[in-house]
Amino acid sequence: MTTSTSRIARDTSSSSDFNDEAVRKSLIDADRKIFVYLNNFKCHFRGKSALEFESNLESYGRLSNPNIFPAEDDDAKRPVTYFIDSNGILSILTSWLSEFGDADASLRKAMHTLSIPPVEDYPTADAIKELYESMYSEILNIEGEEYDAFERGISEDYGVEGVSVECRKAEARHERLMALRRQHGITD
Amino acid sequence: MGSPIDTRGIEDGTEIYEQVIGEEIEQSSIYDSVLFACFDKAYPAIVLTPICDIVSRRAEYLKVAQIIPAQLVYEEFLESKGVTELEMSGVQALGRKRALGLKKEFTEQFMKNRVYRYHFLPRLRDILADSFVDFQIVQTVHAENLKGPKKLALLKSPWRECLPSRYAAYCLRIGTRPYSDKFLGTVHDSISLLKY
């Protein structure tokens, strides 16, 4: 493959990720399933964990809600993109799912009492990861060149200005970052 | 497969910067500390005025652009992408894949000079840190005012000529209304033989 065709493949990948109807539908279905699953479990969390969970669930729900992003909408790819690369939602989700995957008998009983579907009916953390990775792998294996599923690539046009650096502000922020490192004992 | 071009001289700076620099002011001379009126503060700067004007002393006032440490530009970029200060500082993990995505985006857009406003200057030993020339922060200074600051480095040809060329490109931009995605899609379909 020449450099130029490689370039074209990469540049168009972000817009063609979800052009396949079947793949898009399966992603939306997976999103929907996970959301319902998590929504059913949210009553189990208390205190700070509950707030954190609620907040992430809200973000996830907002992005994956089929009423907001219907499958036929061109923007239907957004939930998945955000799911993967924003707010660390994936890691939080997978940690919760792992926890439930290893749920003890009392928790299973509580779930049963609350009429929550058994955890076995839902994908495990590993299964979710595999699901997304396999889908991405299928979509983004372009001309044999492996494309990082989680890499957004050149998705934003910075135009002519790029970001605007105001030196005093940037220097002050850099000082804060250095102070944060020292505060947390990071010295290198 | 690696590039067939030997890039060692570029990467260690010996091919980009003159090894021996005199005191005279030249195009693409880099100074450690030039007062920028807009900030009322001194920053490193690089001379943009063409060498012919400097040698013939036709230019009494010389044009200089600010040089910003690449680290500050990168941190601004990260902020624009929603990265928190805890994540930026390395106190909180960002996630490997997201970090790699940001790295790629920054290197492609900024360090490969795709953004008109900035021009990447790689580090030169302990003399100059990895930096960007900011073509938006440009001012004129009297030639006498460049006798005080320390001359740090001087770009070699063709990097020397590349700098004013990129500055000209930044200045001579003309914005036009963009084509719609729908229109471009139609054009693409009319020229493409691809089956998909």
Coordinates of C-alpha atoms in Angstrom, one line a residue:
Chain A
M1 CA 0.0 0.0 0.0
T2 CA 1.4 3.4 -0.9
T3 CA 1.6 6.2 1.6
S4 CA -1.1 8.1 -0.2
T5 CA -3.7 5.3 0.0
S6 CA -2.8 4.7 3.6
R7 CA -3.4 8.3 4.3
I8 CA -6.8 8.3 2.6
A9 CA -7.8 5.2 4.5
R10 CA -7.0 6.7 7.8
D11 CA -8.6 10.1 7.0
T12 CA -11.8 8.6 6.0
S13 CA -12.0 6.0 8.7
S14 CA -13.7 8.2 11.3
S15 CA -16.6 9.0 8.9
S16 CA -17.0 5.4 7.7
D17 CA -16.7 3.6 11.0
F18 CA -20.4 3.1 11.4
N19 CA -21.7 3.2 7.9
D20 CA -22.6 -0.5 8.0
E21 CA -26.2 -0.7 9.1
A22 CA -25.9 -4.1 10.7
V23 CA -22.8 -3.1 12.7
R24 CA -24.4 0.2 13.8
K25 CA -27.5 -1.6 14.9
S26 CA -25.6 -4.1 16.9
L27 CA -23.6 -1.3 18.6
I28 CA -26.8 0.5 19.5
D29 CA -28.4 -2.7 20.8
A30 CA -25.4 -3.3 22.9
D31 CA -25.5 0.2 24.3
R32 CA -29.1 -0.1 25.1
K33 CA -28.7 -3.5 26.8
I34 CA -25.8 -2.2 28.9
F35 CA -27.7 0.9 29.9
V36 CA -30.8 -1.0 31.0
Y37 CA -28.6 -3.4 32.9
L38 CA -26.8 -0.6 34.8
N39 CA -30.0 1.3 35.4
N40 CA -31.5 -1.7 37.1
F41 CA -28.5 -2.0 39.4
K42 CA -28.1 1.6 40.4
C43 CA -30.2 1.3 43.6
H44 CA -27.4 -0.9 45.0
F45 CA -24.9 1.9 45.4
R46 CA -24.7 4.1 48.4
G47 CA -23.0 7.3 49.3
K48 CA -20.2 8.6 47.2
S49 CA -20.2 5.5 45.0
A50 CA -23.8 6.0 44.3
L51 CA -23.2 9.5 43.2
E52 CA -20.3 8.6 41.0
F53 CA -22.3 5.7 39.5
E54 CA -25.3 7.9 39.0
S55 CA -23.3 10.6 37.3
N56 CA -21.6 8.2 34.9
L57 CA -24.8 6.4 34.2
E58 CA -26.4 9.7 33.4
S59 CA -23.7 10.5 31.0
Y60 CA -23.9 7.1 29.5
G61 CA -27.6 7.1 29.3
R62 CA -27.7 10.5 27.7
L63 CA -25.4 9.3 25.0
S64 CA -26.8 5.9 24.5
N65 CA -30.5 6.8 24.8
P66 CA -32.0 5.5 21.6
N67 CA -34.6 8.4 21.8
I68 CA -31.8 10.9 21.6
F69 CA -29.6 9.0 19.2
P70 CA -31.9 6.8 17.2
A71 CA -30.3 4.0 15.2
E72 CA -31.2 5.6 11.9
D73 CA -29.6 8.9 12.9
D74 CA -26.3 9.7 11.3
D75 CA -25.0 10.6 14.7
A76 CA -25.7 7.1 16.0
K77 CA -22.0 6.5 16.2
R78 CA -21.6 9.1 18.9
P79 CA -22.6 6.9 21.9
V80 CA -20.0 4.4 21.2
T81 CA -17.3 6.9 20.6
Y82 CA -18.1 8.6 23.8
F83 CA -18.6 5.4 25.6
I84 CA -15.1 4.4 24.8
D85 CA -13.0 7.5 25.1
S86 CA -14.8 9.9 27.4
N87 CA -15.0 10.3 31.1
G88 CA -13.4 6.9 31.8
I89 CA -16.8 5.4 31.5
L90 CA -15.5 2.2 30.1
S91 CA -13.2 1.5 33.1
I92 CA -15.9 2.4 35.6
L93 CA -18.5 0.2 33.8
T94 CA -16.2 -2.7 33.5
S95 CA -15.2 -2.5 37.2
W96 CA -18.8 -2.5 38.2
L97 CA -19.6 -5.3 35.9
S98 CA -16.7 -7.3 37.2
E99 CA -17.9 -6.8 40.7
F100 CA -21.3 -8.1 39.8
G101 CA -19.8 -10.9 37.9
D102 CA -18.3 -12.1 41.1
A103 CA -21.3 -11.3 43.2
D104 CA -21.8 -13.5 46.2
A105 CA -24.9 -15.4 47.1
S106 CA -26.4 -12.6 49.2
L107 CA -26.1 -10.1 46.5
R108 CA -27.7 -12.5 44.0
K109 CA -30.5 -13.1 46.4
A110 CA -31.0 -9.3 46.8
M111 CA -31.0 -8.9 43.0
H112 CA -33.6 -11.6 42.8
T113 CA -35.7 -9.9 45.4
L114 CA -35.6 -6.7 43.5
S115 CA -36.7 -8.5 40.3
I116 CA -33.4 -7.5 38.7
P117 CA -32.6 -9.8 35.8
P118 CA -29.8 -12.3 36.7
V119 CA -26.3 -11.1 36.0
E120 CA -25.7 -14.1 33.8
D121 CA -28.1 -12.6 31.3
Y122 CA -25.9 -9.7 30.7
P123 CA -22.4 -9.4 29.1
T124 CA -19.5 -9.6 31.5
A125 CA -16.8 -6.9 31.5
D126 CA -14.6 -9.0 29.3
A127 CA -17.4 -9.8 26.9
I128 CA -18.2 -6.1 26.6
K129 CA -14.6 -5.3 25.8
E130 CA -14.4 -8.2 23.3
L131 CA -17.6 -7.1 21.7
Y132 CA -16.4 -3.6 21.1
E133 CA -12.9 -4.6 20.1
S134 CA -14.1 -7.2 17.7
M135 CA -16.5 -4.7 16.1
Y136 CA -13.8 -2.1 15.8
S137 CA -11.3 -4.6 14.6
E138 CA -13.7 -5.7 11.9
I139 CA -14.5 -2.1 10.8
L140 CA -11.1 -0.6 11.0
N141 CA -9.0 -3.4 9.5
I142 CA -8.4 -1.4 6.4
E143 CA -6.4 -3.0 3.6
G144 CA -4.7 -5.2 6.2
E145 CA -3.4 -2.2 8.2
E146 CA -4.4 -2.5 11.8
Y147 CA -6.0 0.6 13.1
D148 CA -6.2 1.3 16.8
A149 CA -9.8 1.0 17.8
F150 CA -9.6 3.5 20.5
E151 CA -7.6 6.1 18.5
R152 CA -9.7 8.9 17.2
G153 CA -7.1 9.8 14.7
I154 CA -7.2 13.2 13.1
S155 CA -10.8 13.9 13.9
E156 CA -10.6 17.6 14.4
D157 CA -9.6 20.3 12.0
Y158 CA -7.5 22.8 13.8
G159 CA -7.7 25.2 10.9
V160 CA -5.1 27.9 11.0
E161 CA -5.1 28.9 14.6
G162 CA -5.0 25.7 16.6
V163 CA -5.2 26.4 20.3
S164 CA -4.4 29.8 21.5
V165 CA -1.7 30.0 24.1
E166 CA -1.8 33.0 26.4
C167 CA 1.6 32.9 28.0
R168 CA 0.9 34.1 31.5
K169 CA -2.1 31.8 31.8
A170 CA -0.2 28.9 30.4
E171 CA 2.8 29.5 32.7
A172 CA 0.5 29.7 35.7
R173 CA -1.2 26.4 34.8
H174 CA 2.2 24.8 34.3
E175 CA 3.2 25.9 37.8
R176 CA 0.0 24.4 39.2
L177 CA 0.7 21.1 37.4
M178 CA 4.2 21.0 38.9
A179 CA 2.8 21.8 42.3
L180 CA 0.3 19.0 41.9
R181 CA 3.1 16.6 41.1
R182 CA 5.1 17.7 44.1
Q183 CA 2.0 17.5 46.3
H184 CA 1.5 13.9 45.2
G185 CA 5.2 13.0 45.7
I186 CA 6.0 12.7 42.0
T187 CA 9.5 14.0 41.7
D188 CA 10.8 12.8 38.3
Chain B
M1 CA 9.7 -0.2 7.9
G2 CA 11.9 2.8 8.8
S3 CA 12.5 5.8 6.6
P4 CA 15.4 5.5 4.1
I5 CA 16.3 9.1 5.0
D6 CA 18.9 9.5 7.7
T7 CA 17.2 11.7 10.3
R8 CA 19.9 11.8 12.9
G9 CA 21.1 15.3 12.0
I10 CA 17.5 16.5 12.2
E11 CA 16.7 14.8 15.5
D12 CA 19.9 16.0 17.3
G13 CA 19.5 19.5 15.8
T14 CA 23.0 19.6 14.1
E15 CA 21.4 19.8 10.7
I16 CA 18.9 22.4 11.7
Y17 CA 20.9 24.8 13.8
E18 CA 24.3 26.5 13.0
Q19 CA 27.0 25.1 15.3
V20 CA 28.9 28.4 15.3
I21 CA 27.0 31.6 15.7
G22 CA 28.4 35.1 15.7
E23 CA 26.9 38.2 17.3
E24 CA 25.4 39.7 14.2
I25 CA 21.7 39.8 13.7
E26 CA 20.5 37.5 11.0
Q27 CA 17.2 36.1 9.7
S28 CA 16.1 33.2 11.9
S29 CA 18.4 34.2 14.8
I30 CA 17.0 33.1 18.1
Y31 CA 17.3 35.3 21.2
D32 CA 16.7 34.3 24.7
S33 CA 14.8 37.3 25.9
V34 CA 13.0 40.0 23.9
L35 CA 10.4 42.3 25.5
F36 CA 7.0 41.7 24.0
A37 CA 4.9 44.9 24.4
C38 CA 1.6 43.0 24.4
F39 CA 2.6 41.0 27.4
D40 CA 4.9 43.6 29.0
K41 CA 7.2 40.6 29.5
A42 CA 10.3 39.2 27.8
Y43 CA 10.2 35.9 26.0
P44 CA 12.5 34.0 23.6
A45 CA 12.0 35.3 20.0
I46 CA 13.2 34.6 16.5
V47 CA 13.9 37.1 13.7
L48 CA 11.6 37.0 10.7
T49 CA 13.0 40.0 8.8
P50 CA 14.7 38.9 5.5
I51 CA 18.5 38.8 5.6
C52 CA 18.7 41.3 2.6
D53 CA 17.0 44.0 4.7
I54 CA 19.3 43.3 7.6
V55 CA 22.6 43.2 5.8
S56 CA 21.8 46.4 3.8
R57 CA 20.6 48.0 7.0
R58 CA 17.5 49.0 5.2
A59 CA 15.4 47.7 8.0
E60 CA 15.9 49.8 11.1
Y61 CA 13.2 47.9 12.9
L62 CA 13.2 44.1 12.8
K63 CA 10.3 41.8 12.9
V64 CA 10.4 39.1 15.6
A65 CA 8.0 36.3 16.6
Q66 CA 7.6 34.8 20.0
I67 CA 8.9 31.4 20.9
I68 CA 6.8 29.3 23.3
P69 CA 8.0 26.1 25.1
A70 CA 6.2 23.2 23.4
Q71 CA 5.2 21.9 26.8
L72 CA 2.9 25.0 27.3
V73 CA 1.3 24.5 23.9
Y74 CA 0.7 20.9 24.6
E75 CA -0.9 21.6 27.9
E76 CA -3.2 24.1 26.2
F77 CA -4.0 21.5 23.7
L78 CA -4.8 19.0 26.4
E79 CA -7.1 21.5 28.1
S80 CA -8.9 22.0 24.9
K81 CA -9.5 18.3 24.7
G82 CA -11.1 18.2 28.2
V83 CA -8.1 16.7 30.0
T84 CA -8.1 17.7 33.7
E85 CA -5.1 19.2 35.5
L86 CA -4.9 16.1 37.7
E87 CA -4.6 14.1 34.5
M88 CA -2.3 16.6 32.8
S89 CA 0.1 16.5 35.7
G90 CA 0.3 12.7 35.7
V91 CA -1.3 12.4 39.2
Q92 CA -4.4 10.7 37.7
A93 CA -4.1 8.2 34.9
L94 CA -5.7 9.2 31.6
G95 CA -5.9 5.8 30.1
R96 CA -3.4 4.5 27.7
K97 CA -5.5 4.5 24.6
R98 CA -6.8 8.0 25.1
A99 CA -3.3 9.3 25.9
L100 CA -2.0 7.7 22.7
G101 CA -4.8 9.3 20.7
L102 CA -4.0 12.7 22.0
K103 CA -0.3 12.1 21.4
K104 CA -1.0 11.3 17.8
E105 CA -3.3 14.2 17.3
F106 CA -0.8 16.7 18.7
T107 CA 2.2 15.3 16.8
E108 CA 0.2 15.2 13.5
Q109 CA -1.4 18.6 13.8
F110 CA 1.1 20.7 15.6
M111 CA 4.6 19.1 15.4
K112 CA 4.2 18.3 11.7
N113 CA 3.3 22.0 11.1
R114 CA -0.2 21.4 9.9
V115 CA -1.5 24.2 12.0
Y116 CA -0.6 27.5 10.3
R117 CA -0.1 29.5 13.4
Y118 CA 2.7 27.5 15.0
H119 CA 6.1 26.4 13.7
F120 CA 7.9 23.6 15.5
L121 CA 11.4 24.1 16.6
P122 CA 13.0 20.9 18.0
R123 CA 15.3 21.1 21.0
L124 CA 19.0 22.0 20.6
R125 CA 20.9 20.3 23.4
D126 CA 20.5 22.3 26.6
I127 CA 20.4 25.6 24.6
L128 CA 16.8 25.5 23.4
A129 CA 13.9 23.4 24.6
D130 CA 11.4 21.9 22.2
S131 CA 9.4 24.9 21.2
F132 CA 7.0 26.5 18.8
V133 CA 7.2 29.9 17.0
D134 CA 3.9 31.6 17.4
F135 CA 3.1 33.6 14.2
Q136 CA 0.3 35.4 16.0
I137 CA 2.7 37.1 18.5
V138 CA 4.9 39.2 16.2
Q139 CA 6.2 42.7 16.8
T140 CA 9.0 45.0 15.5
V141 CA 11.9 45.9 17.6
H142 CA 14.7 48.3 17.0
A143 CA 17.9 46.5 15.9
E144 CA 19.7 48.1 18.8
N145 CA 17.3 46.2 21.1
L146 CA 18.6 42.9 19.9
K147 CA 22.1 43.6 21.1
G148 CA 21.2 43.1 24.7
P149 CA 19.5 39.7 24.6
K150 CA 21.7 36.6 24.2
K151 CA 21.7 35.0 20.8
L152 CA 21.0 31.3 21.4
A153 CA 20.9 29.8 18.0
L154 CA 20.5 30.3 14.3
L155 CA 18.6 28.2 11.8
K156 CA 20.4 26.6 8.9
S157 CA 19.1 26.6 5.3
P158 CA 16.5 25.4 4.3
W159 CA 15.0 25.7 7.8
R160 CA 16.0 29.4 7.8
E161 CA 13.9 30.1 4.6
C162 CA 11.1 27.8 5.7
L163 CA 10.3 30.0 8.6
P164 CA 9.4 33.2 6.7
S165 CA 7.7 31.1 4.1
R166 CA 5.4 29.6 6.7
Y167 CA 4.9 33.1 8.3
A168 CA 3.9 34.4 4.8
A169 CA 1.4 31.5 4.5
Y170 CA -0.1 32.4 7.8
C171 CA -0.4 36.1 6.9
L172 CA -1.7 35.5 3.4
R173 CA -4.6 33.3 4.2
I174 CA -7.9 34.1 2.6
G175 CA -11.0 32.6 4.1
T176 CA -13.7 31.4 1.9
R177 CA -17.1 29.9 2.7
P178 CA -16.7 26.1 3.1
Y179 CA -18.3 23.6 0.8
S180 CA -21.0 21.5 2.5
D181 CA -20.4 17.8 3.3
K182 CA -23.4 16.9 1.2
F183 CA -21.9 18.8 -1.8
L184 CA -18.5 17.2 -1.4
G185 CA -20.1 13.8 -1.0
T186 CA -21.8 14.3 -4.4
V187 CA -18.6 15.4 -6.0
H188 CA -16.8 12.4 -4.5
D189 CA -19.5 10.0 -5.8
S190 CA -19.2 11.5 -9.3
I191 CA -15.4 10.9 -9.5
S192 CA -15.2 7.7 -7.6
L193 CA -15.2 4.2 -9.1
L194 CA -15.1 2.5 -5.7
K195 CA -17.7 -0.2 -4.9
Y196 CA -18.8 -0.3 -1.3

